[in-house]
Amino acid sequence: MHTIEQPDTALNTALNTEQSDHVSPLQQARNLKLPSKSDMLRRAPSVEHFWHQNSQLFEQAWTEWETIQTELPVLDDSLFDPTLRDAVTQAWKTPETEMAVKDLWQEILPGVYQGQFFDPTQLSQLRRYLQAVADANIPIRPPYGIALNRNGAMLDARSTGYIAAPHFQAFYHEIMNRYVRPIARLLFADVYGYDTQTFGFSIQYQPTGDTSLQLHTDASAVTININLNLIDEPFTGSEVDFVDRHLGQSKQAIFEPGMAIIHRGNVPHAAHPITSGTRTNMVLWLYGDNMQVPRGVGLHSDIDANQRWTVPHSQPDRFAPF
């Protein structure tokens, strides 16, 4: 027997459907309830389902959000340290000048270098953009590979719940393709061929939230960790220890605004507890297809400058470390 719907009920159903059809992707995304922290940490199946089920909605929401923003800061090459930017620009034109890029990086331990990456006087632009992202109220998946960082975000499209705003993604790819990959090849000769895939996230340490990170290695060929603190954002603690197990040595590094530390993923490192202030960092990884990393001496350690300053033809795969 078929039930005949009463006129009022049918009208209400039609109205509700029509209203739902007119709810924009941005509003739909904002109406979603995030998984709980405990579910995220225990890798509940419902958490992965939430991000995958809504992935297309989130991408649409970020595109809509960006189109209606009238005062978003511009993310362009003015954010990079001027000396690094000029040297990198010249190396892309004339790869034989690449030593000017290498000279900007100081080796503080075997397999670990530090140098100025972003211009501290321009970082407010990037931080303002990231604050606007946080205020967008679109669900963002925080990094929870080693610990759940509540004020962090996934940056790469291979990660569900990532910052899918088109302008931000264009800037992210500029960082990885134009700067991080050729610099990694320049500092680590065997990384070529193990740098076709990218991964990235932001992370924040503060005394009242996520304070530290225990000794660990990364599932990357190369990791670059860039501090995003402004000049007037001091913090205490949160030093990073790097350990060379073969030499029995360690080196403690303290991040300065805009400074980056680039290292092989297999170098053990740990972040000390932060005791005051806030430390905000962007962490970027390179590795090969299917998450391959160099094992010993690489097959391509004898490549020349012209090969280093190229973008690989590999398509992004769907393997994500976490």
Tab-separated table of C-alpha atoms in Angstrom:
chain	number	residue	atom	x	y	z
A	1	MET	CA	0.000	0.000	0.000
A	2	HIS	CA	1.308	3.459	-0.929
A	3	THR	CA	1.028	6.208	1.666
A	4	ILE	CA	-0.388	9.448	0.340
A	5	GLU	CA	1.464	12.380	1.831
A	6	GLN	CA	-0.722	15.113	3.297
A	7	PRO	CA	-0.573	18.456	1.423
A	8	ASP	CA	1.084	20.389	4.301
A	9	THR	CA	3.758	17.717	4.775
A	10	ALA	CA	4.464	17.560	1.064
A	11	LEU	CA	4.793	21.332	0.922
A	12	ASN	CA	7.187	21.388	3.891
A	13	THR	CA	9.306	18.641	2.326
A	14	ALA	CA	9.516	20.549	-0.951
A	15	LEU	CA	10.449	23.747	0.857
A	16	ASN	CA	13.150	22.021	2.912
A	17	THR	CA	14.602	20.429	-0.238
A	18	GLU	CA	14.604	23.756	-2.020
A	19	GLN	CA	16.302	25.469	0.924
A	20	SER	CA	18.915	22.725	1.070
A	21	ASP	CA	19.597	23.133	-2.633
A	22	HIS	CA	20.290	26.818	-2.055
A	23	VAL	CA	22.779	26.312	0.776
A	24	SER	CA	26.213	27.106	-0.635
A	25	PRO	CA	29.163	24.687	-0.266
A	26	LEU	CA	30.762	27.178	2.133
A	27	GLN	CA	27.755	27.178	4.453
A	28	GLN	CA	27.356	23.409	4.185
A	29	ALA	CA	30.990	22.948	5.207
A	30	ARG	CA	30.589	25.354	8.110
A	31	ASN	CA	27.554	23.420	9.337
A	32	LEU	CA	29.459	20.141	9.640
A	33	LYS	CA	30.486	18.854	13.063
A	34	LEU	CA	34.174	17.969	13.354
A	35	PRO	CA	35.258	14.560	14.714
A	36	SER	CA	36.372	14.643	18.332
A	37	LYS	CA	40.023	14.845	19.331
A	38	SER	CA	39.832	11.414	20.991
A	39	ASP	CA	38.446	9.856	17.804
A	40	MET	CA	41.231	11.473	15.761
A	41	LEU	CA	43.956	10.229	18.077
A	42	ARG	CA	42.658	6.651	18.111
A	43	ARG	CA	42.190	6.669	14.320
A	44	ALA	CA	38.484	5.866	14.536
A	45	PRO	CA	37.146	4.708	11.126
A	46	SER	CA	34.496	7.419	11.317
A	47	VAL	CA	37.212	10.104	11.212
A	48	GLU	CA	38.695	9.005	7.889
A	49	HIS	CA	35.170	8.568	6.549
A	50	PHE	CA	34.316	12.157	7.548
A	51	TRP	CA	37.250	13.663	5.626
A	52	HIS	CA	36.862	11.470	2.545
A	53	GLN	CA	33.085	11.831	2.365
A	54	ASN	CA	33.322	15.626	2.425
A	55	SER	CA	36.546	16.155	0.442
A	56	GLN	CA	34.838	17.560	-2.659
A	57	LEU	CA	32.598	19.779	-0.543
A	58	PHE	CA	35.627	21.236	1.249
A	59	GLU	CA	37.397	22.035	-2.027
A	60	GLN	CA	34.282	23.820	-3.284
A	61	ALA	CA	33.948	25.666	0.034
A	62	TRP	CA	37.549	26.923	-0.066
A	63	THR	CA	37.127	28.166	-3.624
A	64	GLU	CA	33.928	29.974	-2.658
A	65	TRP	CA	35.549	31.413	0.474
A	66	GLU	CA	38.482	32.797	-1.460
A	67	THR	CA	36.264	34.449	-4.089
A	68	ILE	CA	34.281	36.415	-1.499
A	69	GLN	CA	37.309	37.615	0.482
A	70	THR	CA	38.101	41.246	-0.300
A	71	GLU	CA	41.129	41.821	1.933
A	72	LEU	CA	43.153	38.631	1.713
A	73	PRO	CA	46.927	39.255	1.791
A	74	VAL	CA	48.769	38.471	-1.418
A	75	LEU	CA	51.068	35.459	-1.261
A	76	ASP	CA	53.912	35.957	-3.733
A	77	ASP	CA	57.709	35.906	-3.991
A	78	SER	CA	58.029	39.053	-1.871
A	79	LEU	CA	57.695	36.727	1.144
A	80	PHE	CA	61.047	35.058	0.477
A	81	ASP	CA	64.349	36.282	1.848
A	82	PRO	CA	65.617	38.724	-0.814
A	83	THR	CA	69.098	37.227	-1.040
A	84	LEU	CA	67.722	33.710	-1.388
A	85	ARG	CA	65.085	34.856	-3.866
A	86	ASP	CA	67.662	36.567	-6.092
A	87	ALA	CA	70.033	33.593	-6.007
A	88	VAL	CA	67.246	31.118	-6.773
A	89	THR	CA	65.896	33.277	-9.606
A	90	GLN	CA	69.353	33.449	-11.158
A	91	ALA	CA	69.891	29.691	-10.767
A	92	TRP	CA	66.671	28.944	-12.636
A	93	LYS	CA	67.945	31.141	-15.473
A	94	THR	CA	71.549	29.928	-15.321
A	95	PRO	CA	71.898	26.712	-13.272
A	96	GLU	CA	75.700	27.039	-13.198
A	97	THR	CA	75.268	29.907	-10.702
A	98	GLU	CA	73.675	27.569	-8.138
A	99	MET	CA	76.601	27.796	-5.697
A	100	ALA	CA	75.268	31.211	-4.715
A	101	VAL	CA	72.227	29.361	-3.380
A	102	LYS	CA	74.265	26.689	-1.612
A	103	ASP	CA	76.432	29.296	0.103
A	104	LEU	CA	73.347	30.612	1.929
A	105	TRP	CA	72.997	27.353	3.902
A	106	GLN	CA	75.163	26.531	6.910
A	107	GLU	CA	75.727	22.872	7.768
A	108	ILE	CA	75.258	22.542	11.532
A	109	LEU	CA	75.474	18.726	11.633
A	110	PRO	CA	75.988	16.117	8.894
A	111	GLY	CA	72.752	16.080	6.912
A	112	VAL	CA	71.377	19.207	8.628
A	113	TYR	CA	71.531	22.776	7.269
A	114	GLN	CA	70.013	26.059	8.335
A	115	GLY	CA	69.402	29.285	6.455
A	116	GLN	CA	67.051	32.229	6.015
A	117	PHE	CA	64.030	31.259	3.931
A	118	PHE	CA	61.322	33.878	4.422
A	119	ASP	CA	61.822	37.624	4.905
A	120	PRO	CA	60.880	38.316	8.564
A	121	THR	CA	59.574	41.770	7.641
A	122	GLN	CA	57.087	40.212	5.199
A	123	LEU	CA	55.893	37.252	7.241
A	124	SER	CA	52.888	39.178	8.551
A	125	GLN	CA	51.330	38.719	5.100
A	126	LEU	CA	51.481	34.944	5.342
A	127	ARG	CA	50.383	34.923	8.979
A	128	ARG	CA	47.411	37.174	8.198
A	129	TYR	CA	46.405	34.795	5.425
A	130	LEU	CA	46.673	31.780	7.740
A	131	GLN	CA	44.638	33.599	10.382
A	132	ALA	CA	41.958	34.283	7.773
A	133	VAL	CA	42.005	30.563	6.968
A	134	ALA	CA	41.532	29.734	10.655
A	135	ASP	CA	38.640	32.193	10.874
A	136	ALA	CA	36.936	30.745	7.777
A	137	ASN	CA	35.241	28.045	9.909
A	138	ILE	CA	35.799	25.435	7.215
A	139	PRO	CA	36.865	22.132	8.801
A	140	ILE	CA	40.643	21.656	8.563
A	141	ARG	CA	42.318	18.389	9.488
A	142	PRO	CA	45.123	18.956	12.002
A	143	PRO	CA	48.326	16.884	11.783
A	144	TYR	CA	48.068	13.789	13.922
A	145	GLY	CA	50.848	11.558	12.752
A	146	ILE	CA	52.905	11.703	15.930
A	147	ALA	CA	50.674	13.908	18.062
A	148	LEU	CA	47.487	15.840	17.378
A	149	ASN	CA	48.426	19.459	16.793
A	150	ARG	CA	45.199	21.365	17.282
A	151	ASN	CA	46.371	24.595	15.677
A	152	GLY	CA	48.049	23.007	12.684
A	153	ALA	CA	46.733	22.207	9.215
A	154	MET	CA	47.414	19.903	6.285
A	155	LEU	CA	48.767	21.797	3.258
A	156	ASP	CA	49.092	19.251	0.451
A	157	ALA	CA	46.235	18.053	-1.779
A	158	ARG	CA	47.207	14.435	-1.085
A	159	SER	CA	45.922	14.962	2.476
A	160	THR	CA	42.215	14.964	3.268
A	161	GLY	CA	41.019	18.099	5.031
A	162	TYR	CA	43.811	20.235	3.530
A	163	ILE	CA	43.756	23.999	2.891
A	164	ALA	CA	42.328	23.836	-0.640
A	165	ALA	CA	42.107	27.595	-1.285
A	166	PRO	CA	43.414	27.978	-4.875
A	167	HIS	CA	45.705	30.955	-4.209
A	168	PHE	CA	47.246	29.253	-1.209
A	169	GLN	CA	47.819	26.085	-3.227
A	170	ALA	CA	49.545	28.091	-5.960
A	171	PHE	CA	51.877	29.575	-3.342
A	172	TYR	CA	52.501	26.159	-1.765
A	173	HIS	CA	53.517	24.704	-5.142
A	174	GLU	CA	55.786	27.700	-5.741
A	175	ILE	CA	57.588	26.945	-2.479
A	176	MET	CA	57.996	23.257	-3.252
A	177	ASN	CA	58.851	23.398	-6.967
A	178	ARG	CA	60.869	26.587	-7.232
A	179	TYR	CA	62.689	26.514	-3.888
A	180	VAL	CA	62.560	23.371	-1.759
A	181	ARG	CA	63.211	20.689	-4.382
A	182	PRO	CA	66.237	22.273	-6.131
A	183	ILE	CA	67.738	23.343	-2.794
A	184	ALA	CA	67.350	19.782	-1.491
A	185	ARG	CA	69.050	18.421	-4.610
A	186	LEU	CA	71.845	20.921	-4.178
A	187	LEU	CA	72.520	20.044	-0.540
A	188	PHE	CA	71.856	16.290	-0.740
A	189	ALA	CA	73.240	14.816	-3.935
A	190	ASP	CA	71.408	11.497	-3.684
A	191	VAL	CA	67.914	12.917	-3.252
A	192	TYR	CA	67.324	13.312	-7.011
A	193	GLY	CA	64.628	10.830	-8.034
A	194	TYR	CA	63.370	10.603	-4.474
A	195	ASP	CA	61.829	14.075	-4.567
A	196	THR	CA	58.931	13.625	-6.983
A	197	GLN	CA	56.193	13.760	-4.324
A	198	THR	CA	55.401	16.478	-1.795
A	199	PHE	CA	53.774	16.646	1.623
A	200	GLY	CA	53.256	19.539	4.021
A	201	PHE	CA	51.620	20.689	7.208
A	202	SER	CA	51.748	23.575	9.653
A	203	ILE	CA	52.253	23.082	13.354
A	204	GLN	CA	52.093	25.287	16.440
A	205	TYR	CA	53.585	24.893	19.901
A	206	GLN	CA	52.343	26.783	22.956
A	207	PRO	CA	52.554	26.153	26.731
A	208	THR	CA	48.780	25.721	27.065
A	209	GLY	CA	48.442	23.375	24.081
A	210	ASP	CA	50.869	21.194	22.168
A	211	THR	CA	54.225	21.811	23.828
A	212	SER	CA	56.848	19.426	22.417
A	213	LEU	CA	57.657	16.485	20.151
A	214	GLN	CA	59.621	13.402	21.145
A	215	LEU	CA	62.692	12.123	19.315
A	216	HIS	CA	61.697	10.745	15.907
A	217	THR	CA	62.661	10.493	12.248
A	218	ASP	CA	60.551	11.464	9.238
A	219	ALA	CA	59.233	9.241	6.451
A	220	SER	CA	60.768	11.653	3.960
A	221	ALA	CA	63.869	11.902	1.814
A	222	VAL	CA	64.258	15.530	2.902
A	223	THR	CA	62.380	17.694	5.397
A	224	ILE	CA	62.426	21.486	5.578
A	225	ASN	CA	61.076	23.126	8.721
A	226	ILE	CA	60.398	26.869	8.385
A	227	ASN	CA	59.629	29.177	11.296
A	228	LEU	CA	56.702	31.563	10.726
A	229	ASN	CA	57.017	33.639	13.884
A	230	LEU	CA	56.914	37.401	13.508
A	231	ILE	CA	59.742	39.559	14.824
A	232	ASP	CA	57.597	40.686	17.759
A	233	GLU	CA	56.559	37.106	18.679
A	234	PRO	CA	59.316	35.850	20.988
A	235	PHE	CA	59.131	32.462	22.664
A	236	THR	CA	61.270	30.534	25.126
A	237	GLY	CA	62.078	26.858	25.056
A	238	SER	CA	61.036	24.792	22.003
A	239	GLU	CA	64.661	24.229	20.952
A	240	VAL	CA	65.136	21.433	18.412
A	241	ASP	CA	67.771	18.739	18.946
A	242	PHE	CA	69.278	16.942	15.934
A	243	VAL	CA	71.211	13.738	16.589
A	244	ASP	CA	73.956	12.084	14.536
A	245	ARG	CA	74.002	8.529	15.856
A	246	HIS	CA	77.085	7.539	13.837
A	247	LEU	CA	79.244	10.331	15.264
A	248	GLY	CA	77.565	10.352	18.669
A	249	GLN	CA	76.929	14.070	18.286
A	250	SER	CA	73.909	16.309	18.677
A	251	LYS	CA	73.170	19.899	17.775
A	252	GLN	CA	70.567	22.149	19.335
A	253	ALA	CA	68.951	24.707	17.048
A	254	ILE	CA	66.754	27.656	17.941
A	255	PHE	CA	64.375	28.942	15.303
A	256	GLU	CA	64.406	32.604	14.357
A	257	PRO	CA	61.639	34.317	12.335
A	258	GLY	CA	61.698	33.116	8.733
A	259	MET	CA	64.608	30.739	9.327
A	260	ALA	CA	64.524	27.200	7.934
A	261	ILE	CA	66.269	23.984	8.856
A	262	ILE	CA	66.539	21.430	6.061
A	263	HIS	CA	67.644	17.887	6.818
A	264	ARG	CA	67.509	14.315	5.663
A	265	GLY	CA	64.369	12.633	6.912
A	266	ASN	CA	66.350	9.899	8.671
A	267	VAL	CA	68.103	12.360	11.016
A	268	PRO	CA	66.582	11.913	14.506
A	269	HIS	CA	65.218	15.158	15.972
A	270	ALA	CA	63.027	16.322	18.830
A	271	ALA	CA	61.424	19.566	19.981
A	272	HIS	CA	61.900	20.647	23.602
A	273	PRO	CA	58.865	21.870	25.563
A	274	ILE	CA	57.954	25.474	24.869
A	275	THR	CA	57.819	27.510	28.086
A	276	SER	CA	56.409	30.842	26.907
A	277	GLY	CA	55.008	32.374	23.760
A	278	THR	CA	54.053	30.467	20.619
A	279	ARG	CA	56.151	28.849	17.874
A	280	THR	CA	54.492	28.452	14.469
A	281	ASN	CA	56.208	26.414	11.760
A	282	MET	CA	55.583	25.091	8.270
A	283	VAL	CA	56.960	21.588	7.720
A	284	LEU	CA	57.472	20.317	4.160
A	285	TRP	CA	58.584	16.892	2.948
A	286	LEU	CA	59.928	15.475	-0.296
A	287	TYR	CA	60.019	11.780	-1.146
A	288	GLY	CA	59.786	9.529	-4.187
A	289	ASP	CA	56.862	7.763	-5.830
A	290	ASN	CA	55.178	5.304	-3.463
A	291	MET	CA	56.973	7.045	-0.573
A	292	GLN	CA	60.439	5.817	-1.566
A	293	VAL	CA	63.472	7.414	0.116
A	294	PRO	CA	67.215	7.016	-0.579
A	295	ARG	CA	68.957	4.032	0.978
A	296	GLY	CA	72.681	4.726	1.058
A	297	VAL	CA	74.258	6.214	-2.057
A	298	GLY	CA	71.663	7.275	-4.611
A	299	LEU	CA	71.640	6.288	-8.262
A	300	HIS	CA	71.608	9.911	-9.368
A	301	SER	CA	74.276	11.450	-7.129
A	302	ASP	CA	76.247	12.579	-10.188
A	303	ILE	CA	73.553	14.752	-11.795
A	304	ASP	CA	74.550	18.191	-13.040
A	305	ALA	CA	73.210	21.657	-12.315
A	306	ASN	CA	70.844	21.663	-15.287
A	307	GLN	CA	69.106	18.546	-13.965
A	308	ARG	CA	68.789	19.935	-10.448
A	309	TRP	CA	66.863	22.995	-11.596
A	310	THR	CA	63.962	21.123	-13.157
A	311	VAL	CA	60.471	20.043	-12.110
A	312	PRO	CA	59.831	16.265	-12.298
A	313	HIS	CA	57.205	14.900	-14.677
A	314	SER	CA	55.742	12.438	-12.143
A	315	GLN	CA	52.081	12.880	-11.357
A	316	PRO	CA	51.117	13.303	-7.685
A	317	ASP	CA	50.230	9.932	-6.180
A	318	ARG	CA	47.813	9.409	-3.301
A	319	PHE	CA	50.265	8.081	-0.715
A	320	ALA	CA	50.241	10.261	2.400
A	321	PRO	CA	52.479	9.685	5.446
A	322	PHE	CA	49.591	10.522	7.826
